[in-house]
mmCIF file of C-alpha atoms in Angstrom:
data_model
loop_
_atom_site.group_PDB
_atom_site.id
_atom_site.type_symbol
_atom_site.label_atom_id
_atom_site.label_comp_id
_atom_site.label_asym_id
_atom_site.label_seq_id
_atom_site.Cartn_x
_atom_site.Cartn_y
_atom_site.Cartn_z
ATOM 1 C CA UNK A 202 23.154 16.629 33.003
ATOM 2 C CA UNK A 203 23.281 17.613 29.370
ATOM 3 C CA UNK A 204 22.018 15.476 26.526
ATOM 4 C CA UNK A 205 20.735 12.054 27.524
ATOM 5 C CA UNK A 206 22.298 9.196 29.422
ATOM 6 C CA UNK A 207 21.820 5.530 28.487
ATOM 7 C CA UNK A 208 23.425 4.171 31.649
ATOM 8 C CA UNK A 209 21.320 2.529 34.348
ATOM 9 C CA UNK A 210 22.100 1.521 37.851
ATOM 10 C CA UNK A 211 22.750 -2.063 38.812
ATOM 11 C CA UNK A 212 19.159 -2.616 39.921
ATOM 12 C CA UNK A 213 17.474 -0.127 37.669
ATOM 13 C CA UNK A 214 15.862 -0.813 34.312
ATOM 14 C CA UNK A 215 14.646 1.689 31.742
ATOM 15 C CA UNK A 216 10.936 2.334 31.976
ATOM 16 C CA UNK A 217 10.166 0.801 28.604
ATOM 17 C CA UNK A 218 11.804 -2.454 29.699
ATOM 18 C CA UNK A 219 8.826 -3.306 31.892
ATOM 19 C CA UNK A 220 6.212 -3.484 29.156
ATOM 20 C CA UNK A 221 4.715 -6.812 28.195
ATOM 21 C CA UNK A 222 4.205 -6.556 24.450
ATOM 22 C CA UNK A 223 4.730 -9.711 22.415
ATOM 23 C CA UNK A 224 7.897 -10.859 24.099
ATOM 24 C CA UNK A 225 11.447 -10.595 22.859
ATOM 25 C CA UNK A 226 12.114 -10.989 19.174
ATOM 26 C CA UNK A 227 15.192 -12.407 17.475
ATOM 27 C CA UNK A 228 18.125 -10.178 18.141
ATOM 28 C CA UNK A 229 17.070 -9.567 21.749
ATOM 29 C CA UNK A 230 14.929 -6.592 20.835
ATOM 30 C CA UNK A 231 11.797 -7.489 22.792
ATOM 31 C CA UNK A 232 10.375 -6.092 26.016
ATOM 32 C CA UNK A 233 11.937 -7.425 29.151
ATOM 33 C CA UNK A 234 9.053 -7.461 31.642
ATOM 34 C CA UNK A 235 10.539 -8.171 35.037
ATOM 35 C CA UNK A 236 13.650 -9.427 33.361
ATOM 36 C CA UNK A 237 16.620 -7.753 31.823
ATOM 37 C CA UNK A 238 19.836 -8.284 30.007
ATOM 38 C CA UNK A 239 22.179 -10.989 31.223
ATOM 39 C CA UNK A 240 24.271 -9.844 34.155
ATOM 40 C CA UNK A 241 27.558 -8.988 32.503
ATOM 41 C CA UNK A 242 29.609 -5.986 31.601
ATOM 42 C CA UNK A 243 29.984 -4.901 28.006
ATOM 43 C CA UNK A 244 33.068 -2.832 28.648
ATOM 44 C CA UNK A 245 36.392 -3.627 27.089
ATOM 45 C CA UNK A 246 38.481 -2.679 30.068
ATOM 46 C CA UNK A 247 39.949 -5.016 32.663
ATOM 47 C CA UNK A 248 36.538 -5.877 34.022
ATOM 48 C CA UNK A 249 34.800 -6.306 30.697
ATOM 49 C CA UNK A 250 34.937 -8.745 27.855
ATOM 50 C CA UNK A 251 34.799 -8.788 24.100
ATOM 51 C CA UNK A 252 33.635 -11.256 21.493
ATOM 52 C CA UNK A 253 34.451 -12.366 17.972
ATOM 53 C CA UNK A 254 37.350 -10.405 16.525
ATOM 54 C CA UNK A 255 38.838 -8.329 19.337
ATOM 55 C CA UNK A 256 40.278 -4.873 18.803
ATOM 56 C CA UNK A 257 43.722 -6.059 19.916
ATOM 57 C CA UNK A 258 43.814 -9.122 17.629
ATOM 58 C CA UNK A 259 47.313 -9.555 16.261
ATOM 59 C CA UNK A 260 47.149 -8.170 12.712
ATOM 60 C CA UNK A 261 50.914 -8.296 12.388
ATOM 61 C CA UNK A 262 50.947 -12.063 11.827
ATOM 62 C CA UNK A 263 48.328 -11.769 9.112
ATOM 63 C CA UNK A 264 50.328 -9.028 7.395
ATOM 64 C CA UNK A 265 53.461 -11.206 7.403
ATOM 65 C CA UNK A 266 51.521 -14.125 5.931
ATOM 66 C CA UNK A 267 50.043 -11.833 3.273
ATOM 67 C CA UNK A 268 53.506 -10.594 2.246
ATOM 68 C CA UNK A 269 54.877 -14.141 1.942
ATOM 69 C CA UNK A 270 51.935 -15.329 -0.136
ATOM 70 C CA UNK A 271 51.780 -12.336 -2.477
ATOM 71 C CA UNK A 272 55.499 -12.477 -3.252
ATOM 72 C CA UNK A 273 55.545 -16.206 -3.939
ATOM 73 C CA UNK A 274 52.324 -16.077 -5.951
ATOM 74 C CA UNK A 275 53.901 -13.693 -8.462
ATOM 75 C CA UNK A 276 56.884 -16.037 -8.927
ATOM 76 C CA UNK A 277 54.662 -19.094 -9.240
ATOM 77 C CA UNK A 278 52.536 -17.611 -12.021
ATOM 78 C CA UNK A 279 55.648 -17.002 -14.128
ATOM 79 C CA UNK A 280 57.059 -20.491 -13.460
ATOM 80 C CA UNK A 281 53.679 -22.141 -14.077
ATOM 81 C CA UNK A 282 53.426 -20.554 -17.501
ATOM 82 C CA UNK A 283 57.000 -21.521 -18.349
ATOM 83 C CA UNK A 284 56.490 -25.131 -17.205
ATOM 84 C CA UNK A 285 53.010 -25.474 -18.819
ATOM 85 C CA UNK A 286 51.763 -26.793 -15.468
ATOM 86 C CA UNK A 287 48.084 -26.398 -14.629
ATOM 87 C CA UNK A 288 48.822 -27.640 -11.121
ATOM 88 C CA UNK A 289 51.217 -24.724 -10.548
ATOM 89 C CA UNK A 290 48.824 -22.218 -12.104
ATOM 90 C CA UNK A 291 45.965 -23.609 -9.996
ATOM 91 C CA UNK A 292 48.150 -23.276 -6.914
ATOM 92 C CA UNK A 293 48.877 -19.659 -7.849
ATOM 93 C CA UNK A 294 45.158 -18.992 -8.321
ATOM 94 C CA UNK A 295 44.531 -20.575 -4.950
ATOM 95 C CA UNK A 296 47.215 -18.356 -3.423
ATOM 96 C CA UNK A 297 45.414 -15.344 -4.882
ATOM 97 C CA UNK A 298 42.309 -16.360 -2.934
ATOM 98 C CA UNK A 299 44.569 -16.837 0.102
ATOM 99 C CA UNK A 300 45.756 -13.249 -0.227
ATOM 100 C CA UNK A 301 42.199 -11.977 -0.696
ATOM 101 C CA UNK A 302 41.012 -13.949 2.327
ATOM 102 C CA UNK A 303 43.728 -12.405 4.508
ATOM 103 C CA UNK A 304 42.894 -8.902 3.275
ATOM 104 C CA UNK A 305 39.218 -9.534 4.057
ATOM 105 C CA UNK A 306 40.148 -10.822 7.516
ATOM 106 C CA UNK A 307 42.215 -7.694 8.207
ATOM 107 C CA UNK A 308 39.338 -5.452 7.096
ATOM 108 C CA UNK A 309 36.865 -7.483 9.166
ATOM 109 C CA UNK A 310 39.085 -7.131 12.222
ATOM 110 C CA UNK A 311 39.026 -3.349 11.989
ATOM 111 C CA UNK A 312 35.287 -3.169 11.329
ATOM 112 C CA UNK A 313 34.362 -5.654 14.053
ATOM 113 C CA UNK A 314 36.458 -3.773 16.612
ATOM 114 C CA UNK A 315 34.378 -0.625 16.166
ATOM 115 C CA UNK A 316 31.967 0.038 19.039
ATOM 116 C CA UNK A 317 28.229 -0.324 18.546
ATOM 117 C CA UNK A 318 26.543 2.966 17.802
ATOM 118 C CA UNK A 319 23.610 4.424 15.907
ATOM 119 C CA UNK A 320 21.553 1.930 13.957
ATOM 120 C CA UNK A 321 24.231 -0.785 14.234
ATOM 121 C CA UNK A 322 23.327 -1.978 17.730
ATOM 122 C CA UNK A 323 25.680 -4.955 17.456
ATOM 123 C CA UNK A 324 28.401 -2.868 15.874
ATOM 124 C CA UNK A 325 29.912 -4.375 12.717
ATOM 125 C CA UNK A 326 30.741 -7.769 14.177
ATOM 126 C CA UNK A 327 29.021 -9.535 11.302
ATOM 127 C CA UNK A 328 31.691 -8.163 8.937
ATOM 128 C CA UNK A 329 33.814 -11.219 9.686
ATOM 129 C CA UNK A 330 30.911 -13.491 8.758
ATOM 130 C CA UNK A 331 30.568 -11.746 5.393
ATOM 131 C CA UNK A 332 34.308 -12.201 4.949
ATOM 132 C CA UNK A 333 34.046 -15.929 5.693
ATOM 133 C CA UNK A 334 31.129 -16.223 3.269
ATOM 134 C CA UNK A 335 33.174 -14.546 0.537
ATOM 135 C CA UNK A 336 36.125 -16.846 1.244
ATOM 136 C CA UNK A 337 33.952 -19.948 0.999
ATOM 137 C CA UNK A 338 32.300 -18.828 -2.236
ATOM 138 C CA UNK A 339 35.622 -18.005 -3.900
ATOM 139 C CA UNK A 340 36.929 -21.460 -3.002
ATOM 140 C CA UNK A 341 33.871 -23.120 -4.539
ATOM 141 C CA UNK A 342 33.900 -21.025 -7.713
ATOM 142 C CA UNK A 343 37.612 -21.519 -8.224
ATOM 143 C CA UNK A 344 37.184 -25.257 -7.675
ATOM 144 C CA UNK A 345 34.615 -25.422 -10.489
ATOM 145 C CA UNK A 346 36.979 -23.720 -12.958
ATOM 146 C CA UNK A 347 39.964 -25.843 -11.981
ATOM 147 C CA UNK A 348 37.920 -29.046 -12.218
ATOM 148 C CA UNK A 349 36.921 -28.142 -15.764
ATOM 149 C CA UNK A 350 40.509 -27.402 -16.770
ATOM 150 C CA UNK A 351 41.815 -30.563 -15.095
ATOM 151 C CA UNK A 352 39.335 -32.805 -16.909
ATOM 152 C CA UNK A 353 40.220 -31.138 -20.198
ATOM 153 C CA UNK A 354 43.922 -31.788 -19.573
ATOM 154 C CA UNK A 355 43.250 -35.404 -18.642
ATOM 155 C CA UNK A 356 41.865 -35.908 -22.130
ATOM 156 C CA UNK A 357 44.594 -33.923 -23.921
ATOM 157 C CA UNK A 358 47.577 -33.397 -21.582
ATOM 158 C CA UNK A 359 50.127 -30.769 -22.682
ATOM 159 C CA UNK A 360 53.857 -31.264 -22.099
ATOM 160 C CA UNK A 361 54.881 -30.427 -18.523
ATOM 161 C CA UNK A 362 58.314 -29.441 -17.215
ATOM 162 C CA UNK A 363 58.469 -31.804 -14.249
ATOM 163 C CA UNK A 364 61.710 -30.383 -12.837
ATOM 164 C CA UNK A 365 60.370 -26.833 -12.586
ATOM 165 C CA UNK A 366 57.155 -28.106 -11.073
ATOM 166 C CA UNK A 367 58.957 -30.068 -8.337
ATOM 167 C CA UNK A 368 61.280 -27.214 -7.360
ATOM 168 C CA UNK A 369 58.513 -24.618 -7.312
ATOM 169 C CA UNK A 370 56.139 -26.880 -5.394
ATOM 170 C CA UNK A 371 58.768 -27.595 -2.732
ATOM 171 C CA UNK A 372 59.378 -23.864 -2.342
ATOM 172 C CA UNK A 373 55.608 -23.377 -2.090
ATOM 173 C CA UNK A 374 55.403 -25.923 0.714
ATOM 174 C CA UNK A 375 57.955 -23.929 2.718
ATOM 175 C CA UNK A 376 56.142 -20.631 2.095
ATOM 176 C CA UNK A 377 52.738 -22.072 3.026
ATOM 177 C CA UNK A 378 54.061 -23.707 6.186
ATOM 178 C CA UNK A 379 55.447 -20.327 7.237
ATOM 179 C CA UNK A 380 52.210 -18.514 6.335
ATOM 180 C CA UNK A 381 50.038 -21.105 8.114
ATOM 181 C CA UNK A 382 52.210 -20.785 11.221
ATOM 182 C CA UNK A 383 51.817 -16.995 11.145
ATOM 183 C CA UNK A 384 48.028 -17.176 10.919
ATOM 184 C CA UNK A 385 47.865 -19.850 13.616
ATOM 185 C CA UNK A 386 49.393 -17.226 15.929
ATOM 186 C CA UNK A 387 46.505 -14.833 15.218
ATOM 187 C CA UNK A 388 42.990 -14.902 16.625
ATOM 188 C CA UNK A 389 41.500 -18.025 15.038
ATOM 189 C CA UNK A 390 38.304 -17.725 17.080
ATOM 190 C CA UNK A 391 37.259 -15.372 14.273
ATOM 191 C CA UNK A 392 35.542 -17.169 11.413
ATOM 192 C CA UNK A 393 37.226 -14.743 9.002
ATOM 193 C CA UNK A 394 40.700 -15.624 10.287
ATOM 194 C CA UNK A 395 39.760 -19.296 10.310
ATOM 195 C CA UNK A 396 38.681 -18.914 6.687
ATOM 196 C CA UNK A 397 42.074 -17.476 5.754
ATOM 197 C CA UNK A 398 43.782 -20.288 7.679
ATOM 198 C CA UNK A 399 41.749 -22.926 5.820
ATOM 199 C CA UNK A 400 42.694 -21.304 2.507
ATOM 200 C CA UNK A 401 46.400 -21.551 3.303
ATOM 201 C CA UNK A 402 46.132 -25.057 4.772
ATOM 202 C CA UNK A 403 44.428 -26.265 1.583
ATOM 203 C CA UNK A 404 47.125 -24.552 -0.451
ATOM 204 C CA UNK A 405 49.769 -26.436 1.528
ATOM 205 C CA UNK A 406 48.125 -29.747 0.675
ATOM 206 C CA UNK A 407 47.877 -28.603 -2.945
ATOM 207 C CA UNK A 408 51.609 -27.926 -3.124
ATOM 208 C CA UNK A 409 52.354 -31.358 -1.696
ATOM 209 C CA UNK A 410 50.171 -32.908 -4.379
ATOM 210 C CA UNK A 411 51.808 -30.751 -7.051
ATOM 211 C CA UNK A 412 55.287 -31.798 -5.921
ATOM 212 C CA UNK A 413 54.288 -35.460 -6.155
ATOM 213 C CA UNK A 414 52.756 -34.884 -9.607
ATOM 214 C CA UNK A 415 55.893 -33.110 -10.822
ATOM 215 C CA UNK A 416 58.042 -35.959 -9.569
ATOM 216 C CA UNK A 417 55.831 -38.494 -11.395
ATOM 217 C CA UNK A 418 56.041 -36.505 -14.621
ATOM 218 C CA UNK A 419 59.806 -36.157 -14.223
ATOM 219 C CA UNK A 420 60.459 -39.850 -13.561
ATOM 220 C CA UNK A 421 57.782 -41.594 -15.650
ATOM 221 C CA UNK A 422 56.631 -39.061 -18.235
ATOM 222 C CA UNK A 423 52.988 -39.565 -17.165
ATOM 223 C CA UNK A 424 51.693 -36.073 -17.981
ATOM 224 C CA UNK A 425 48.167 -36.699 -16.656
ATOM 225 C CA UNK A 426 49.609 -36.672 -13.117
ATOM 226 C CA UNK A 427 49.518 -32.870 -13.247
ATOM 227 C CA UNK A 428 45.761 -32.831 -13.892
ATOM 228 C CA UNK A 429 45.131 -35.535 -11.292
ATOM 229 C CA UNK A 430 46.941 -33.451 -8.669
ATOM 230 C CA UNK A 431 44.703 -30.526 -9.624
ATOM 231 C CA UNK A 432 41.571 -32.658 -9.070
ATOM 232 C CA UNK A 433 42.836 -33.584 -5.607
ATOM 233 C CA UNK A 434 43.203 -29.865 -4.875
ATOM 234 C CA UNK A 435 39.654 -29.313 -6.149
ATOM 235 C CA UNK A 436 38.265 -31.850 -3.674
ATOM 236 C CA UNK A 437 40.044 -30.121 -0.778
ATOM 237 C CA UNK A 438 38.824 -26.701 -1.941
ATOM 238 C CA UNK A 439 35.201 -27.883 -2.172
ATOM 239 C CA UNK A 440 35.396 -29.390 1.327
ATOM 240 C CA UNK A 441 36.832 -26.220 2.889
ATOM 241 C CA UNK A 442 34.610 -23.866 0.882
ATOM 242 C CA UNK A 443 31.432 -25.746 1.740
ATOM 243 C CA UNK A 444 32.330 -25.729 5.438
ATOM 244 C CA UNK A 445 32.880 -21.963 5.447
ATOM 245 C CA UNK A 446 29.673 -21.235 3.512
ATOM 246 C CA UNK A 447 27.659 -23.537 5.775
ATOM 247 C CA UNK A 448 28.965 -22.096 9.047
ATOM 248 C CA UNK A 449 28.748 -18.463 7.948
ATOM 249 C CA UNK A 450 25.334 -19.121 6.409
ATOM 250 C CA UNK A 451 23.992 -20.437 9.717
ATOM 251 C CA UNK A 452 25.075 -17.236 11.418
ATOM 252 C CA UNK A 453 23.647 -14.981 8.709
ATOM 253 C CA UNK A 454 20.320 -16.843 8.906
ATOM 254 C CA UNK A 455 20.391 -16.484 12.718
ATOM 255 C CA UNK A 456 20.289 -20.229 13.327
ATOM 256 C CA UNK A 457 21.120 -21.581 16.756
ATOM 257 C CA UNK A 458 24.774 -22.541 17.310
ATOM 258 C CA UNK A 459 25.467 -26.043 16.011
ATOM 259 C CA UNK A 460 26.162 -27.356 19.520
ATOM 260 C CA UNK A 461 22.948 -25.963 21.045
ATOM 261 C CA UNK A 462 19.520 -27.567 20.588
ATOM 262 C CA UNK A 463 16.797 -24.947 21.313
ATOM 263 C CA UNK A 464 14.167 -27.521 22.334
ATOM 264 C CA UNK A 465 16.553 -29.023 24.883
ATOM 265 C CA UNK A 466 17.337 -25.553 26.245
ATOM 266 C CA UNK A 467 13.615 -24.727 26.476
ATOM 267 C CA UNK A 468 12.874 -27.919 28.396
ATOM 268 C CA UNK A 469 15.835 -27.230 30.683
ATOM 269 C CA UNK A 470 14.580 -23.735 31.480
ATOM 270 C CA UNK A 471 11.012 -24.814 32.168
ATOM 271 C CA UNK A 472 12.231 -27.541 34.529
ATOM 272 C CA UNK A 473 13.424 -24.856 36.959
ATOM 273 C CA UNK A 474 10.877 -24.026 39.690
ATOM 274 C CA UNK A 475 8.796 -21.879 39.785
ATOM 275 C CA UNK A 476 8.854 -21.617 35.958
ATOM 276 C CA UNK A 477 5.644 -22.891 34.360
ATOM 277 C CA UNK A 478 6.148 -21.983 30.704
ATOM 278 C CA UNK A 479 8.784 -20.784 28.247
ATOM 279 C CA UNK A 480 7.885 -19.516 24.787
ATOM 280 C CA UNK A 481 9.204 -17.102 22.168
ATOM 281 C CA UNK A 482 12.563 -18.807 22.706
ATOM 282 C CA UNK A 483 15.169 -17.589 20.209
ATOM 283 C CA UNK A 484 18.833 -18.600 20.133
ATOM 284 C CA UNK A 485 21.165 -17.177 17.498
ATOM 285 C CA UNK A 486 24.783 -16.268 16.883
ATOM 286 C CA UNK A 487 25.829 -12.636 16.559
ATOM 287 C CA UNK A 488 29.350 -13.467 15.358
ATOM 288 C CA UNK A 489 31.915 -16.223 15.896
ATOM 289 C CA UNK A 490 31.692 -17.533 19.452
ATOM 290 C CA UNK A 491 29.037 -15.016 20.520
ATOM 291 C CA UNK A 492 25.675 -16.700 21.056
ATOM 292 C CA UNK A 493 22.600 -14.823 22.261
ATOM 293 C CA UNK A 494 19.225 -15.879 23.634
ATOM 294 C CA UNK A 495 15.872 -14.267 24.252
ATOM 295 C CA UNK A 496 12.722 -15.831 25.704
ATOM 296 C CA UNK A 497 9.431 -15.084 27.435
ATOM 297 C CA UNK A 498 9.241 -16.903 30.759
ATOM 298 C CA UNK A 499 6.108 -17.346 32.886
ATOM 299 C CA UNK A 500 6.409 -18.173 36.591
ATOM 300 C CA UNK A 501 3.940 -19.071 39.329
ATOM 301 C CA UNK A 502 2.082 -16.224 41.043
ATOM 302 C CA UNK A 503 4.146 -16.517 44.196
ATOM 303 C CA UNK A 504 7.442 -16.768 42.320
ATOM 304 C CA UNK A 505 10.117 -14.060 42.424
ATOM 305 C CA UNK A 506 10.578 -12.896 38.821
ATOM 306 C CA UNK A 507 13.934 -11.225 39.468
ATOM 307 C CA UNK A 508 15.358 -14.256 41.272
ATOM 308 C CA UNK A 509 14.149 -16.554 38.484
ATOM 309 C CA UNK A 510 15.785 -14.365 35.866
ATOM 310 C CA UNK A 511 19.111 -14.403 37.712
ATOM 311 C CA UNK A 512 18.954 -18.185 38.167
ATOM 312 C CA UNK A 513 18.143 -18.792 34.506
ATOM 313 C CA UNK A 514 20.941 -16.483 33.374
ATOM 314 C CA UNK A 515 23.387 -18.374 35.571
ATOM 315 C CA UNK A 516 22.148 -21.717 34.221
ATOM 316 C CA UNK A 517 22.486 -20.588 30.592
ATOM 317 C CA UNK A 518 25.995 -19.281 31.185
ATOM 318 C CA UNK A 519 27.247 -22.389 33.005
ATOM 319 C CA UNK A 520 25.599 -25.144 30.962
ATOM 320 C CA UNK A 521 25.467 -23.613 27.476
ATOM 321 C CA UNK A 522 28.018 -20.797 27.519
ATOM 322 C CA UNK A 523 25.348 -18.240 26.605
ATOM 323 C CA UNK A 524 25.958 -14.969 28.440
ATOM 324 C CA UNK A 525 24.034 -12.587 26.190
ATOM 325 C CA UNK A 526 20.455 -13.132 27.347
ATOM 326 C CA UNK A 527 17.251 -11.122 27.253
ATOM 327 C CA UNK A 528 14.592 -12.748 29.421
ATOM 328 C CA UNK A 529 11.093 -11.323 29.823
ATOM 329 C CA UNK A 530 9.840 -12.858 33.069
ATOM 330 C CA UNK A 531 6.182 -12.456 34.091
ATOM 331 C CA UNK A 532 3.771 -14.026 36.525
ATOM 332 C CA UNK A 533 1.379 -16.455 34.917
ATOM 333 C CA UNK A 534 -2.183 -15.130 34.799
ATOM 334 C CA UNK A 535 -5.501 -16.875 34.572
ATOM 335 C CA UNK A 536 -6.680 -17.078 31.006
ATOM 336 C CA UNK A 537 -9.216 -14.464 30.071
ATOM 337 C CA UNK A 538 -12.453 -16.029 28.892
ATOM 338 C CA UNK A 539 -13.855 -14.252 25.859
ATOM 339 C CA UNK A 540 -17.319 -14.730 24.434
ATOM 340 C CA UNK A 541 -17.395 -15.398 20.698
ATOM 341 C CA UNK A 542 -20.148 -15.098 18.189
ATOM 342 C CA UNK A 543 -23.087 -17.463 18.054
ATOM 343 C CA UNK A 544 -21.969 -20.980 17.162
ATOM 344 C CA UNK A 545 -18.342 -20.292 17.983
ATOM 345 C CA UNK A 546 -16.358 -21.845 20.804
ATOM 346 C CA UNK A 547 -15.122 -19.416 23.469
ATOM 347 C CA UNK A 548 -11.386 -18.845 23.091
ATOM 348 C CA UNK A 549 -8.775 -18.712 25.817
ATOM 349 C CA UNK A 550 -6.352 -15.896 25.163
ATOM 350 C CA UNK A 551 -2.855 -15.629 26.499
ATOM 351 C CA UNK A 552 -2.705 -12.207 28.171
ATOM 352 C CA UNK A 553 1.024 -11.986 27.413
ATOM 353 C CA UNK A 554 1.491 -13.170 23.840
ATOM 354 C CA UNK A 555 -1.283 -13.271 21.284
ATOM 355 C CA UNK A 556 0.938 -15.092 18.800
ATOM 356 C CA UNK A 557 3.847 -17.012 20.308
ATOM 357 C CA UNK A 558 6.753 -17.694 17.945
ATOM 358 C CA UNK A 559 8.001 -21.264 17.942
ATOM 359 C CA UNK A 560 7.143 -24.122 20.290
ATOM 360 C CA UNK A 561 5.772 -23.579 23.787
ATOM 361 C CA UNK A 562 7.671 -25.368 26.544
ATOM 362 C CA UNK A 563 5.704 -26.433 29.610
ATOM 363 C CA UNK A 564 6.378 -28.746 32.505
ATOM 364 C CA UNK A 565 5.588 -32.384 31.769
ATOM 365 C CA UNK A 566 5.372 -34.089 28.373
ATOM 366 C CA UNK A 567 4.636 -31.744 25.472
ATOM 367 C CA UNK A 568 5.113 -31.509 21.731
ATOM 368 C CA UNK A 569 7.907 -29.526 20.167
#
């Protein structure tokens, strides 16, 4: 065989996977002891599975939505200037961020679909998270500018052409409904696609508010209605932007998925006989919908490490939906008594981990 082969048999682990070391680290990069990676196939064929943004995600719907938005945005800018309507101009600015968010989602789809190789052991799946972060930040920054302009126009409202505003806003509602429908047909399990969808959904609400404001200006002459509609849009933008930044930020900081409590998972694992202790427990999200877990598990001397690993992997998959697992499973050993210097207490040392990361889960009551 030429070169080197990274494939292993079903019951065979690489030699370095049996070291003890300090246990698995975040990202599943620790030694595996008697354990191994969760029992699942990483292939993308009929027997495999993929996560996050799949290679066959329907980009066509995103492209259609992008075309609709870009074309209408250009028309709306011209009409907004003619009608002296900040609400229309703010809608056009929002549509610009819609277009950018779709472009970012399309780029993220292509990057995330690339296979893992070289130094990128997860591939480029986090590209969609960066896209979602950018979408959230642009919403927040744009909201700040629009809020400033809206307050200024509340104090000194310029004349507004209500008729143009109403007609343009109604047309915008139709365009955004069509664009939102297109994106809803794409892969919304991706946080990047969801970010683009939230952009367009907020824009739809904005156009509804703008249409109402234009109608008020047209029928009553109350020019401040235009600025008030803009402030309503600002509130929606802040809500959507904050949600995207928060969710993408959790993933970038490798926090546990929002629906998974690590301490509860640790207690659940240690409750399985013959497990006696679980430490170095790390749970994080690689990309949208792809959670991973690593932990160091100690079992009783007579316990079967391989059987325990399989049982724990099955439990994690069924109860928590976590299929990417790296479990280092070892037999518990008697603590090694070491003699300290004069006047010092002898210290018990864990033969497996000199410095466990995070709480230690043991059977019975214990602190987290």
